[in-house]
Amino acid sequence: MSQGSLTLGASSSISTSAWVQIDSGATLTTTAISGGHVFSGSTVISGGGSITGSLQIGVNAQIRPGTTSDAANAATAGDGAGTLAVSAALVFTPVAASTVAQFQIFGSGSADKITVGTNLVLNGSSDIAVTFAGTYTPGWGDSWELIDWVGTLTTGGFSTGTNLRSGLNTDLNEGNLDLPDLTPYGQLWQISNFSGSGSLIIKIVPEPSRLILLALGATHLLWRRHRRRS
């Protein structure tokens, strides 16, 4: 959908579509469907447009917010930065562990995002993947809001993993939130108060050992300056 709107009737379904792209300015309306439209199978929903009504991401389906560089190539779904807006509830209902949403980070303050007008519902099989795109180099203090919701949050066993972690998968502390590996940069991921904040925010912070080294370096520099003045 590059423009305009598509309204689904009470018994309508487009869940057999392999790829649904909703561009900025386009709207998919699902309000006539009780509980919202359910996407399952191998369907990918991408774009920076709007969904009026509720949306359910079921078995093997996936949401990838962001623009698309090639409308004829499903492999490019959501490969550009963008925000996908859902006016009502967003519900993830996979029955086995699977990646239900993919986000890309493009730079400081630039990343994919999903906004939810009411409730966000997850479960223990709902995995969220985050990757770096392009030439972005992680920097201390960079942060991104990936999901924002207005209503209630149901985690249903979903875990953001260990706070202040590197993102190295072999540490087995990722939970359901797979973040890029910051080990080569000596940095860690700080995750916001997900269950009580109304948003999922991730931030890059330095490892404690680096902070200590920086503090020692600053102290040594001040000491040398003091000696010179004396």
PDB file of C-alpha atoms in Angstrom:
ATOM      1  CA  MET A   1       0.000   0.000   0.000  1.00  0.00           C
ATOM      2  CA  SER A   2       1.756   3.113  -1.208  1.00  0.00           C
ATOM      3  CA  GLN A   3      -1.130   5.489  -0.523  1.00  0.00           C
ATOM      4  CA  GLY A   4      -4.808   5.650   0.374  1.00  0.00           C
ATOM      5  CA  SER A   5      -6.545   3.163   2.635  1.00  0.00           C
ATOM      6  CA  LEU A   6      -7.703  -0.443   2.699  1.00  0.00           C
ATOM      7  CA  THR A   7     -10.604  -1.329   4.978  1.00  0.00           C
ATOM      8  CA  LEU A   8     -11.154  -4.968   5.922  1.00  0.00           C
ATOM      9  CA  GLY A   9     -14.685  -6.219   6.553  1.00  0.00           C
ATOM     10  CA  ALA A  10     -15.691  -8.362   9.518  1.00  0.00           C
ATOM     11  CA  SER A  11     -14.895 -11.598   7.667  1.00  0.00           C
ATOM     12  CA  SER A  12     -12.026 -10.275   5.534  1.00  0.00           C
ATOM     13  CA  SER A  13      -8.487 -11.607   5.701  1.00  0.00           C
ATOM     14  CA  ILE A  14      -5.192 -10.874   3.996  1.00  0.00           C
ATOM     15  CA  SER A  15      -3.192 -13.239   6.201  1.00  0.00           C
ATOM     16  CA  THR A  16      -2.256 -15.402   3.211  1.00  0.00           C
ATOM     17  CA  SER A  17      -0.226 -12.525   1.761  1.00  0.00           C
ATOM     18  CA  ALA A  18       3.489 -13.146   2.096  1.00  0.00           C
ATOM     19  CA  TRP A  19       4.240  -9.440   2.516  1.00  0.00           C
ATOM     20  CA  VAL A  20       2.092  -6.454   3.468  1.00  0.00           C
ATOM     21  CA  GLN A  21       3.833  -3.085   3.069  1.00  0.00           C
ATOM     22  CA  ILE A  22       2.064  -0.006   4.475  1.00  0.00           C
ATOM     23  CA  ASP A  23       3.876   3.118   3.347  1.00  0.00           C
ATOM     24  CA  SER A  24       3.785   6.477   5.101  1.00  0.00           C
ATOM     25  CA  GLY A  25       0.426   8.095   4.362  1.00  0.00           C
ATOM     26  CA  ALA A  26      -1.326   4.761   3.756  1.00  0.00           C
ATOM     27  CA  THR A  27      -3.759   3.158   6.217  1.00  0.00           C
ATOM     28  CA  LEU A  28      -4.937  -0.399   6.823  1.00  0.00           C
ATOM     29  CA  THR A  29      -8.220  -0.427   8.780  1.00  0.00           C
ATOM     30  CA  THR A  30      -9.116  -3.520  10.827  1.00  0.00           C
ATOM     31  CA  THR A  31     -11.766  -2.103  13.191  1.00  0.00           C
ATOM     32  CA  ALA A  32     -14.563  -4.307  11.789  1.00  0.00           C
ATOM     33  CA  ILE A  33     -12.709  -7.475  12.821  1.00  0.00           C
ATOM     34  CA  SER A  34     -13.296  -8.549  16.417  1.00  0.00           C
ATOM     35  CA  GLY A  35      -9.954  -8.576  18.230  1.00  0.00           C
ATOM     36  CA  GLY A  36      -8.170  -7.193  15.184  1.00  0.00           C
ATOM     37  CA  HIS A  37      -6.781  -8.851  12.088  1.00  0.00           C
ATOM     38  CA  VAL A  38      -4.632 -11.925  12.750  1.00  0.00           C
ATOM     39  CA  PHE A  39      -1.525 -12.347  10.613  1.00  0.00           C
ATOM     40  CA  SER A  40       0.023 -15.821  10.639  1.00  0.00           C
ATOM     41  CA  GLY A  41       2.003 -18.100   8.362  1.00  0.00           C
ATOM     42  CA  SER A  42       5.067 -16.438   6.873  1.00  0.00           C
ATOM     43  CA  THR A  43       3.497 -12.990   6.504  1.00  0.00           C
ATOM     44  CA  VAL A  44       5.729  -9.937   7.002  1.00  0.00           C
ATOM     45  CA  ILE A  45       4.108  -6.591   7.834  1.00  0.00           C
ATOM     46  CA  SER A  46       6.357  -3.597   7.204  1.00  0.00           C
ATOM     47  CA  GLY A  47       6.202   0.118   6.546  1.00  0.00           C
ATOM     48  CA  GLY A  48       5.889   3.536   8.107  1.00  0.00           C
ATOM     49  CA  GLY A  49       2.142   3.966   7.712  1.00  0.00           C
ATOM     50  CA  SER A  50      -0.836   3.366   9.988  1.00  0.00           C
ATOM     51  CA  ILE A  51      -3.056   0.503  11.083  1.00  0.00           C
ATOM     52  CA  THR A  52      -6.436   1.701  12.359  1.00  0.00           C
ATOM     53  CA  GLY A  53      -7.696  -0.914  14.767  1.00  0.00           C
ATOM     54  CA  SER A  54      -5.983  -3.839  16.464  1.00  0.00           C
ATOM     55  CA  LEU A  55      -3.370  -6.171  15.041  1.00  0.00           C
ATOM     56  CA  GLN A  56      -2.409  -9.707  16.051  1.00  0.00           C
ATOM     57  CA  ILE A  57       0.898 -11.278  15.052  1.00  0.00           C
ATOM     58  CA  GLY A  58       0.393 -15.033  15.189  1.00  0.00           C
ATOM     59  CA  VAL A  59       2.372 -18.145  14.295  1.00  0.00           C
ATOM     60  CA  ASN A  60       5.464 -17.363  12.177  1.00  0.00           C
ATOM     61  CA  ALA A  61       4.280 -13.850  11.213  1.00  0.00           C
ATOM     62  CA  GLN A  62       6.569 -10.877  11.741  1.00  0.00           C
ATOM     63  CA  ILE A  63       6.365  -7.101  11.914  1.00  0.00           C
ATOM     64  CA  ARG A  64       9.210  -4.941  10.556  1.00  0.00           C
ATOM     65  CA  PRO A  65       8.623  -1.215  10.954  1.00  0.00           C
ATOM     66  CA  GLY A  66      10.395   0.950   8.408  1.00  0.00           C
ATOM     67  CA  THR A  67      10.435   1.949   4.774  1.00  0.00           C
ATOM     68  CA  THR A  68      11.329  -0.434   1.957  1.00  0.00           C
ATOM     69  CA  SER A  69      13.959   0.209  -0.706  1.00  0.00           C
ATOM     70  CA  ASP A  70      12.506  -2.142  -3.333  1.00  0.00           C
ATOM     71  CA  ALA A  71       8.753  -2.713  -3.476  1.00  0.00           C
ATOM     72  CA  ALA A  72       9.294  -5.727  -5.737  1.00  0.00           C
ATOM     73  CA  ASN A  73      11.675  -7.507  -3.378  1.00  0.00           C
ATOM     74  CA  ALA A  74      10.299  -8.924  -0.116  1.00  0.00           C
ATOM     75  CA  ALA A  75      13.839  -9.332   1.212  1.00  0.00           C
ATOM     76  CA  THR A  76      14.001  -5.534   1.570  1.00  0.00           C
ATOM     77  CA  ALA A  77      10.884  -5.315   3.763  1.00  0.00           C
ATOM     78  CA  GLY A  78      11.475  -2.643   6.391  1.00  0.00           C
ATOM     79  CA  ASP A  79      15.120  -2.096   5.460  1.00  0.00           C
ATOM     80  CA  GLY A  80      14.826   1.685   5.926  1.00  0.00           C
ATOM     81  CA  ALA A  81      14.038   3.707   9.049  1.00  0.00           C
ATOM     82  CA  GLY A  82      10.397   4.335   9.886  1.00  0.00           C
ATOM     83  CA  THR A  83       7.606   4.274  12.463  1.00  0.00           C
ATOM     84  CA  LEU A  84       4.611   1.967  12.109  1.00  0.00           C
ATOM     85  CA  ALA A  85       1.556   3.127  14.057  1.00  0.00           C
ATOM     86  CA  VAL A  86      -1.155   0.812  15.418  1.00  0.00           C
ATOM     87  CA  SER A  87      -4.125   2.824  16.715  1.00  0.00           C
ATOM     88  CA  ALA A  88      -5.485   0.145  19.060  1.00  0.00           C
ATOM     89  CA  ALA A  89      -3.907  -3.021  20.517  1.00  0.00           C
ATOM     90  CA  LEU A  90      -0.866  -4.899  19.253  1.00  0.00           C
ATOM     91  CA  VAL A  91      -0.968  -8.553  20.277  1.00  0.00           C
ATOM     92  CA  PHE A  92       1.774 -11.137  19.743  1.00  0.00           C
ATOM     93  CA  THR A  93       0.582 -14.755  19.983  1.00  0.00           C
ATOM     94  CA  PRO A  94       3.268 -17.160  18.681  1.00  0.00           C
ATOM     95  CA  VAL A  95       2.958 -20.678  20.095  1.00  0.00           C
ATOM     96  CA  ALA A  96       6.672 -21.470  19.724  1.00  0.00           C
ATOM     97  CA  ALA A  97       9.745 -19.273  20.067  1.00  0.00           C
ATOM     98  CA  SER A  98      10.040 -17.067  16.993  1.00  0.00           C
ATOM     99  CA  THR A  99      11.087 -13.551  16.017  1.00  0.00           C
ATOM    100  CA  VAL A 100       7.860 -11.541  15.945  1.00  0.00           C
ATOM    101  CA  ALA A 101       9.408  -8.098  15.392  1.00  0.00           C
ATOM    102  CA  GLN A 102      12.620  -6.768  13.865  1.00  0.00           C
ATOM    103  CA  PHE A 103      14.075  -3.311  14.479  1.00  0.00           C
ATOM    104  CA  GLN A 104      17.097  -1.649  12.913  1.00  0.00           C
ATOM    105  CA  ILE A 105      19.291   1.081  14.399  1.00  0.00           C
ATOM    106  CA  PHE A 106      20.595   3.516  11.790  1.00  0.00           C
ATOM    107  CA  GLY A 107      22.387   6.099  13.919  1.00  0.00           C
ATOM    108  CA  SER A 108      22.293   8.156  17.089  1.00  0.00           C
ATOM    109  CA  GLY A 109      18.597   8.716  17.760  1.00  0.00           C
ATOM    110  CA  SER A 110      17.553   7.044  14.483  1.00  0.00           C
ATOM    111  CA  ALA A 111      15.865   3.640  14.607  1.00  0.00           C
ATOM    112  CA  ASP A 112      12.692   1.804  13.662  1.00  0.00           C
ATOM    113  CA  LYS A 113       9.747   2.232  16.005  1.00  0.00           C
ATOM    114  CA  ILE A 114       6.235   0.943  16.677  1.00  0.00           C
ATOM    115  CA  THR A 115       3.596   3.070  18.400  1.00  0.00           C
ATOM    116  CA  VAL A 116       0.579   1.365  19.975  1.00  0.00           C
ATOM    117  CA  GLY A 117      -2.600   3.303  20.743  1.00  0.00           C
ATOM    118  CA  THR A 118      -3.837   1.015  23.524  1.00  0.00           C
ATOM    119  CA  ASN A 119      -2.514  -2.285  24.874  1.00  0.00           C
ATOM    120  CA  LEU A 120       0.655  -4.236  24.101  1.00  0.00           C
ATOM    121  CA  VAL A 121       0.429  -7.999  24.624  1.00  0.00           C
ATOM    122  CA  LEU A 122       3.437 -10.337  24.490  1.00  0.00           C
ATOM    123  CA  ASN A 123       4.206 -13.891  25.571  1.00  0.00           C
ATOM    124  CA  GLY A 124       7.226 -16.015  26.382  1.00  0.00           C
ATOM    125  CA  SER A 125       7.600 -17.115  22.758  1.00  0.00           C
ATOM    126  CA  SER A 126       7.694 -13.552  21.401  1.00  0.00           C
ATOM    127  CA  ASP A 127      11.278 -12.737  20.422  1.00  0.00           C
ATOM    128  CA  ILE A 128      12.275  -9.211  19.375  1.00  0.00           C
ATOM    129  CA  ALA A 129      15.454  -8.733  17.323  1.00  0.00           C
ATOM    130  CA  VAL A 130      17.465  -5.510  17.036  1.00  0.00           C
ATOM    131  CA  THR A 131      20.351  -5.024  14.588  1.00  0.00           C
ATOM    132  CA  PHE A 132      22.701  -2.224  13.534  1.00  0.00           C
ATOM    133  CA  ALA A 133      22.282  -0.967   9.968  1.00  0.00           C
ATOM    134  CA  GLY A 134      24.710   0.775   7.657  1.00  0.00           C
ATOM    135  CA  THR A 135      27.890   2.269   9.073  1.00  0.00           C
ATOM    136  CA  TYR A 136      26.643   3.211  12.537  1.00  0.00           C
ATOM    137  CA  THR A 137      29.302   2.964  15.248  1.00  0.00           C
ATOM    138  CA  PRO A 138      27.923   2.549  18.799  1.00  0.00           C
ATOM    139  CA  GLY A 139      28.463   5.581  21.010  1.00  0.00           C
ATOM    140  CA  TRP A 140      28.027   6.110  24.747  1.00  0.00           C
ATOM    141  CA  GLY A 141      24.729   7.725  25.624  1.00  0.00           C
ATOM    142  CA  ASP A 142      22.974   6.857  22.363  1.00  0.00           C
ATOM    143  CA  SER A 143      19.422   5.694  23.067  1.00  0.00           C
ATOM    144  CA  TRP A 144      16.337   4.638  21.142  1.00  0.00           C
ATOM    145  CA  GLU A 145      12.659   4.165  21.925  1.00  0.00           C
ATOM    146  CA  LEU A 146      11.613   1.058  20.011  1.00  0.00           C
ATOM    147  CA  ILE A 147       8.026   0.564  21.188  1.00  0.00           C
ATOM    148  CA  ASP A 148       5.635   3.043  22.790  1.00  0.00           C
ATOM    149  CA  TRP A 149       2.176   2.103  24.067  1.00  0.00           C
ATOM    150  CA  VAL A 150      -0.601   3.998  25.824  1.00  0.00           C
ATOM    151  CA  GLY A 151      -2.610   1.245  27.524  1.00  0.00           C
ATOM    152  CA  THR A 152      -1.571  -1.754  29.598  1.00  0.00           C
ATOM    153  CA  LEU A 153       1.329  -4.127  29.069  1.00  0.00           C
ATOM    154  CA  THR A 154       0.874  -7.891  29.298  1.00  0.00           C
ATOM    155  CA  THR A 155       4.257  -9.615  29.288  1.00  0.00           C
ATOM    156  CA  GLY A 156       3.000 -13.215  29.521  1.00  0.00           C
ATOM    157  CA  GLY A 157       6.492 -14.530  30.265  1.00  0.00           C
ATOM    158  CA  PHE A 158       8.304 -12.144  27.906  1.00  0.00           C
ATOM    159  CA  SER A 159      11.693 -11.105  29.303  1.00  0.00           C
ATOM    160  CA  THR A 160      13.985  -8.258  28.258  1.00  0.00           C
ATOM    161  CA  GLY A 161      16.913 -10.262  29.653  1.00  0.00           C
ATOM    162  CA  THR A 162      19.694  -9.114  31.943  1.00  0.00           C
ATOM    163  CA  ASN A 163      20.135  -5.369  32.244  1.00  0.00           C
ATOM    164  CA  LEU A 164      23.609  -3.953  31.567  1.00  0.00           C
ATOM    165  CA  ARG A 165      24.682  -6.741  29.223  1.00  0.00           C
ATOM    166  CA  SER A 166      26.946  -6.808  26.177  1.00  0.00           C
ATOM    167  CA  GLY A 167      24.499  -8.432  23.773  1.00  0.00           C
ATOM    168  CA  LEU A 168      26.812 -11.403  23.212  1.00  0.00           C
ATOM    169  CA  ASN A 169      24.445 -14.312  22.582  1.00  0.00           C
ATOM    170  CA  THR A 170      26.740 -16.902  24.149  1.00  0.00           C
ATOM    171  CA  ASP A 171      26.204 -15.212  27.524  1.00  0.00           C
ATOM    172  CA  LEU A 172      22.667 -16.686  27.432  1.00  0.00           C
ATOM    173  CA  ASN A 173      21.180 -13.609  29.121  1.00  0.00           C
ATOM    174  CA  GLU A 174      19.269 -12.079  26.204  1.00  0.00           C
ATOM    175  CA  GLY A 175      15.821 -13.255  27.271  1.00  0.00           C
ATOM    176  CA  ASN A 176      13.381 -12.440  24.453  1.00  0.00           C
ATOM    177  CA  LEU A 177      15.224  -9.265  23.413  1.00  0.00           C
ATOM    178  CA  ASP A 178      18.124  -9.989  21.049  1.00  0.00           C
ATOM    179  CA  LEU A 179      20.414  -6.937  20.966  1.00  0.00           C
ATOM    180  CA  PRO A 180      23.571  -6.336  18.889  1.00  0.00           C
ATOM    181  CA  ASP A 181      26.889  -7.402  20.410  1.00  0.00           C
ATOM    182  CA  LEU A 182      28.737  -4.450  21.986  1.00  0.00           C
ATOM    183  CA  THR A 183      31.720  -6.518  23.173  1.00  0.00           C
ATOM    184  CA  PRO A 184      34.120  -5.104  20.518  1.00  0.00           C
ATOM    185  CA  TYR A 185      33.296  -1.587  21.721  1.00  0.00           C
ATOM    186  CA  GLY A 186      33.605  -2.201  25.467  1.00  0.00           C
ATOM    187  CA  GLN A 187      30.026  -1.059  26.016  1.00  0.00           C
ATOM    188  CA  LEU A 188      26.822  -2.395  27.542  1.00  0.00           C
ATOM    189  CA  TRP A 189      23.088  -2.228  26.937  1.00  0.00           C
ATOM    190  CA  GLN A 190      20.921  -0.474  29.490  1.00  0.00           C
ATOM    191  CA  ILE A 191      17.222  -1.325  29.247  1.00  0.00           C
ATOM    192  CA  SER A 192      14.537   0.978  30.615  1.00  0.00           C
ATOM    193  CA  ASN A 193      11.925  -0.006  33.184  1.00  0.00           C
ATOM    194  CA  PHE A 194      10.029  -1.898  30.511  1.00  0.00           C
ATOM    195  CA  SER A 195       7.183  -3.201  32.657  1.00  0.00           C
ATOM    196  CA  GLY A 196       6.339   0.159  34.206  1.00  0.00           C
ATOM    197  CA  SER A 197       7.322   2.846  31.726  1.00  0.00           C
ATOM    198  CA  GLY A 198       4.970   2.566  28.750  1.00  0.00           C
ATOM    199  CA  SER A 199       7.902   2.212  26.387  1.00  0.00           C
ATOM    200  CA  LEU A 200      10.816  -0.020  25.483  1.00  0.00           C
ATOM    201  CA  ILE A 201      13.974   2.099  25.526  1.00  0.00           C
ATOM    202  CA  ILE A 202      17.510   0.824  25.046  1.00  0.00           C
ATOM    203  CA  LYS A 203      20.661   2.837  25.723  1.00  0.00           C
ATOM    204  CA  ILE A 204      24.406   2.304  25.277  1.00  0.00           C
ATOM    205  CA  VAL A 205      26.549   2.823  28.372  1.00  0.00           C
ATOM    206  CA  PRO A 206      30.256   2.161  29.062  1.00  0.00           C
ATOM    207  CA  GLU A 207      31.429  -0.910  30.924  1.00  0.00           C
ATOM    208  CA  PRO A 208      32.205  -0.180  34.605  1.00  0.00           C
ATOM    209  CA  SER A 209      35.876  -1.050  34.040  1.00  0.00           C
ATOM    210  CA  ARG A 210      36.123   1.669  31.405  1.00  0.00           C
ATOM    211  CA  LEU A 211      34.521   4.185  33.720  1.00  0.00           C
ATOM    212  CA  ILE A 212      37.098   3.327  36.373  1.00  0.00           C
ATOM    213  CA  LEU A 213      39.948   3.752  33.883  1.00  0.00           C
ATOM    214  CA  LEU A 214      38.541   7.091  32.759  1.00  0.00           C
ATOM    215  CA  ALA A 215      38.208   8.225  36.367  1.00  0.00           C
ATOM    216  CA  LEU A 216      41.769   7.148  37.156  1.00  0.00           C
ATOM    217  CA  GLY A 217      43.027   8.920  34.053  1.00  0.00           C
ATOM    218  CA  ALA A 218      41.246  12.123  34.996  1.00  0.00           C
ATOM    219  CA  THR A 219      42.556  11.907  38.561  1.00  0.00           C
ATOM    220  CA  HIS A 220      46.124  11.386  37.321  1.00  0.00           C
ATOM    221  CA  LEU A 221      45.831  14.363  34.966  1.00  0.00           C
ATOM    222  CA  LEU A 222      44.584  16.615  37.765  1.00  0.00           C
ATOM    223  CA  TRP A 223      47.399  15.397  40.023  1.00  0.00           C
ATOM    224  CA  ARG A 224      50.038  16.235  37.377  1.00  0.00           C
ATOM    225  CA  ARG A 225      48.572  19.695  36.880  1.00  0.00           C
ATOM    226  CA  HIS A 226      48.593  20.253  40.616  1.00  0.00           C
ATOM    227  CA  ARG A 227      52.266  19.232  40.845  1.00  0.00           C
ATOM    228  CA  ARG A 228      53.229  21.618  38.056  1.00  0.00           C
ATOM    229  CA  ARG A 229      51.507  24.514  39.792  1.00  0.00           C
ATOM    230  CA  SER A 230      53.204  23.618  43.070  1.00  0.00           C
TER     231      SER A 230
END
